[in-house]
Amino acid sequence: EQSGLFCLAAASQAACQVREWSLLAGAMAFMQAVRVRRINRERAHREQLQMQEQAQESIDRRHRLDAQSLLASAGACGGGSKEAARNTSSYDGQALGEGQVIALHGRKCGQNGLFSRGEIGEATQQENGNVVIIWPNGSMSQTTWPNLAWYHGRPRLYTDVVSEMGDLFSWVVSEEPSTSAGGATAG
């Protein structure tokens, strides 16, 4: 009888070990699946970032080609100054001064400014986020910003304009009233 109980205990112990091993194997398989899922998510994220970088590089390359085209057309037509041509060659906003934008196309008629391709205008952001551009001929364009289809550059920020206006207002208010010309005062 003892040998039968021993066999039964040994069999039960072996069954318990098999059950523990299968639980351990299941836990390891689950952990491996979690690890593979994490690795796949990280790979997908890296691929997405690479695609975004490639798309941005493509846009930047197209902008550089557009700028080179602007430069060539300005030189070929004799239009524009060397300074304006130099500003268009960079096209990344670095060569354009603060508050300057370049027209990527021309507009010869209409109500939203008249300008030529490659012309540089003075741009200021408004409180609502739109940008107003004053062209050398005095006409004015108003646009949402950025508007990469039509313009490129660095409009003056609304906060900078407000700050300068505040400084100017402070200066005007602090000035003492002067007497009229000739020394006579109104009286």
Short mmCIF file of C-alpha atoms in Angstrom, two decimals:
data_model
loop_
_atom_site.label_atom_id
_atom_site.label_comp_id
_atom_site.label_asym_id
_atom_site.label_seq_id
_atom_site.Cartn_x
_atom_site.Cartn_y
_atom_site.Cartn_z
CA GLU A 1 0.00 0.00 0.00
CA GLN A 2 2.82 2.37 0.77
CA SER A 3 4.34 1.98 -2.63
CA GLY A 4 0.94 2.80 -4.17
CA LEU A 5 0.67 5.98 -2.07
CA PHE A 6 4.23 6.90 -2.98
CA CYS A 7 3.40 6.51 -6.67
CA LEU A 8 0.28 8.58 -6.21
CA ALA A 9 2.25 11.31 -4.38
CA ALA A 10 4.99 11.24 -6.99
CA ALA A 11 2.44 11.48 -9.78
CA SER A 12 0.69 14.35 -8.03
CA GLN A 13 4.01 16.14 -7.55
CA ALA A 14 4.89 15.63 -11.22
CA ALA A 15 1.48 16.98 -12.23
CA CYS A 16 2.05 20.03 -10.04
CA GLN A 17 5.44 20.63 -11.63
CA VAL A 18 3.93 20.35 -15.10
CA ARG A 19 1.20 22.81 -14.09
CA GLU A 20 3.83 25.25 -12.70
CA TRP A 21 5.92 24.93 -15.84
CA SER A 22 2.93 25.56 -18.06
CA LEU A 23 1.97 28.63 -15.97
CA LEU A 24 5.56 29.85 -16.14
CA ALA A 25 5.66 29.24 -19.90
CA GLY A 26 2.36 31.11 -20.30
CA ALA A 27 3.65 34.05 -18.28
CA MET A 28 6.85 34.15 -20.32
CA ALA A 29 4.86 34.00 -23.58
CA PHE A 30 2.66 36.87 -22.38
CA MET A 31 5.71 38.95 -21.42
CA GLN A 32 7.26 38.23 -24.83
CA ALA A 33 4.05 39.30 -26.57
CA VAL A 34 4.00 42.55 -24.57
CA ARG A 35 7.65 43.18 -25.44
CA VAL A 36 7.04 42.51 -29.15
CA ARG A 37 4.02 44.85 -29.12
CA ARG A 38 6.10 47.61 -27.48
CA ILE A 39 8.94 47.12 -29.97
CA ASN A 40 6.47 47.28 -32.89
CA ARG A 41 4.91 50.49 -31.52
CA GLU A 42 8.35 52.07 -31.12
CA ARG A 43 9.32 51.01 -34.65
CA ALA A 44 6.07 52.43 -36.05
CA HIS A 45 6.68 55.70 -34.17
CA ARG A 46 10.26 55.94 -35.52
CA GLU A 47 9.00 55.24 -39.05
CA GLN A 48 6.33 57.92 -38.67
CA LEU A 49 8.94 60.43 -37.48
CA GLN A 50 11.19 59.49 -40.42
CA MET A 51 8.32 59.99 -42.85
CA GLN A 52 7.54 63.40 -41.32
CA GLU A 53 11.21 64.40 -41.56
CA GLN A 54 11.36 63.25 -45.19
CA ALA A 55 8.19 65.19 -45.99
CA GLN A 56 9.65 68.33 -44.35
CA GLU A 57 12.92 67.85 -46.25
CA SER A 58 10.93 67.56 -49.47
CA ILE A 59 9.06 70.78 -48.69
CA ASP A 60 12.31 72.55 -47.79
CA ARG A 61 13.94 71.29 -51.01
CA ARG A 62 10.96 72.56 -53.05
CA HIS A 63 11.18 75.94 -51.31
CA ARG A 64 14.90 76.18 -52.06
CA LEU A 65 14.21 75.38 -55.73
CA ASP A 66 11.44 78.00 -55.80
CA ALA A 67 13.85 80.53 -54.29
CA GLN A 68 16.52 79.70 -56.86
CA SER A 69 13.90 80.14 -59.57
CA LEU A 70 12.93 83.52 -58.10
CA LEU A 71 16.57 84.55 -58.01
CA ALA A 72 17.14 83.47 -61.60
CA SER A 73 14.01 85.22 -62.87
CA ALA A 74 14.90 88.41 -60.99
CA GLY A 75 18.36 88.39 -62.57
CA ALA A 76 17.14 87.46 -66.05
CA CYS A 77 14.48 90.17 -66.16
CA GLY A 78 16.68 92.80 -64.60
CA GLY A 79 14.05 93.28 -61.91
CA GLY A 80 14.79 93.80 -58.28
CA SER A 81 17.90 94.94 -56.51
CA LYS A 82 20.88 92.79 -55.64
CA GLU A 83 19.77 93.08 -52.01
CA ALA A 84 16.32 91.70 -52.85
CA ALA A 85 17.86 88.91 -54.92
CA ARG A 86 20.18 88.03 -52.07
CA ASN A 87 17.19 87.90 -49.71
CA THR A 88 15.28 85.54 -52.00
CA SER A 89 18.18 83.12 -52.34
CA SER A 90 17.98 81.96 -48.74
CA TYR A 91 14.24 81.47 -48.59
CA ASP A 92 14.39 80.04 -45.08
CA GLY A 93 13.52 83.36 -43.46
CA GLN A 94 17.08 83.91 -42.23
CA ALA A 95 18.08 86.36 -44.98
CA LEU A 96 14.81 88.27 -44.77
CA GLY A 97 14.77 90.90 -42.09
CA GLU A 98 12.30 90.97 -39.24
CA GLY A 99 8.95 92.07 -40.67
CA GLN A 100 9.79 91.19 -44.28
CA VAL A 101 8.02 88.69 -46.52
CA ILE A 102 8.63 87.71 -50.13
CA ALA A 103 5.88 87.14 -52.68
CA LEU A 104 6.06 83.70 -54.28
CA HIS A 105 3.64 84.78 -57.02
CA GLY A 106 2.51 88.09 -58.46
CA ARG A 107 -0.91 89.72 -58.36
CA LYS A 108 -1.63 92.37 -60.99
CA CYS A 109 -5.27 93.08 -60.15
CA GLY A 110 -7.79 92.78 -57.37
CA GLN A 111 -8.44 94.22 -53.94
CA ASN A 112 -5.85 92.29 -51.88
CA GLY A 113 -2.65 94.07 -52.87
CA LEU A 114 -0.75 94.39 -56.13
CA PHE A 115 2.76 92.96 -56.25
CA SER A 116 5.22 91.02 -58.38
CA ARG A 117 6.75 87.64 -57.79
CA GLY A 118 9.91 88.05 -55.71
CA GLU A 119 8.88 91.43 -54.34
CA ILE A 120 9.53 92.02 -50.65
CA GLY A 121 6.87 93.62 -48.48
CA GLU A 122 6.69 94.79 -44.87
CA ALA A 123 4.47 92.44 -42.85
CA THR A 124 2.88 92.80 -39.44
CA GLN A 125 0.80 90.28 -37.57
CA GLN A 126 -2.55 91.55 -36.33
CA GLU A 127 -4.22 90.77 -33.01
CA ASN A 128 -6.45 88.14 -34.69
CA GLY A 129 -3.40 86.30 -36.08
CA ASN A 130 -3.78 87.51 -39.68
CA VAL A 131 -0.90 89.30 -41.34
CA VAL A 132 -1.05 92.64 -43.17
CA ILE A 133 1.60 93.18 -45.86
CA ILE A 134 2.42 96.62 -47.25
CA TRP A 135 4.03 96.34 -50.69
CA PRO A 136 6.56 98.85 -52.09
CA ASN A 137 3.85 100.33 -54.36
CA GLY A 138 1.74 101.15 -51.27
CA SER A 139 -0.91 98.49 -51.83
CA MET A 140 -1.85 96.21 -48.97
CA SER A 141 -2.55 92.48 -48.65
CA GLN A 142 -4.21 90.76 -45.73
CA THR A 143 -3.77 87.00 -45.28
CA THR A 144 -3.88 84.19 -42.79
CA TRP A 145 -0.44 83.14 -41.60
CA PRO A 146 1.44 81.12 -42.53
CA ASN A 147 0.39 81.19 -46.19
CA LEU A 148 3.19 79.18 -47.80
CA ALA A 149 1.36 79.09 -51.12
CA TRP A 150 1.81 82.86 -51.57
CA TYR A 151 4.37 84.26 -49.15
CA HIS A 152 7.45 83.37 -47.14
CA GLY A 153 9.16 85.40 -44.47
CA ARG A 154 9.07 86.74 -40.95
CA PRO A 155 6.18 89.09 -40.15
CA ARG A 156 6.61 91.31 -37.13
CA LEU A 157 4.83 89.69 -34.20
CA TYR A 158 1.77 91.41 -32.78
CA THR A 159 3.32 91.47 -29.28
CA ASP A 160 6.39 93.29 -30.64
CA VAL A 161 4.21 95.90 -32.34
CA VAL A 162 2.12 96.46 -29.20
CA SER A 163 5.29 96.79 -27.12
CA GLU A 164 6.76 99.38 -29.50
CA MET A 165 3.47 101.30 -29.62
CA GLY A 166 3.43 101.33 -25.82
CA ASP A 167 6.99 102.67 -25.76
CA LEU A 168 6.07 105.35 -28.30
CA PHE A 169 2.94 106.29 -26.36
CA SER A 170 4.98 106.58 -23.14
CA TRP A 171 7.50 108.83 -24.90
CA VAL A 172 4.79 111.08 -26.39
CA VAL A 173 2.98 111.42 -23.06
CA SER A 174 6.18 112.17 -21.14
CA GLU A 175 7.25 115.00 -23.47
CA GLU A 176 6.63 118.50 -22.09
CA PRO A 177 4.41 120.67 -24.24
CA SER A 178 6.50 123.26 -26.08
CA THR A 179 5.77 126.86 -26.79
CA SER A 180 4.75 127.82 -30.30
CA ALA A 181 7.36 128.75 -32.89
CA GLY A 182 8.85 132.20 -32.46
CA GLY A 183 8.63 132.15 -28.69
CA ALA A 184 5.13 133.63 -28.42
CA THR A 185 2.70 131.71 -26.30
CA ALA A 186 -1.00 131.54 -26.81
CA GLY A 187 -2.64 133.43 -24.15
#
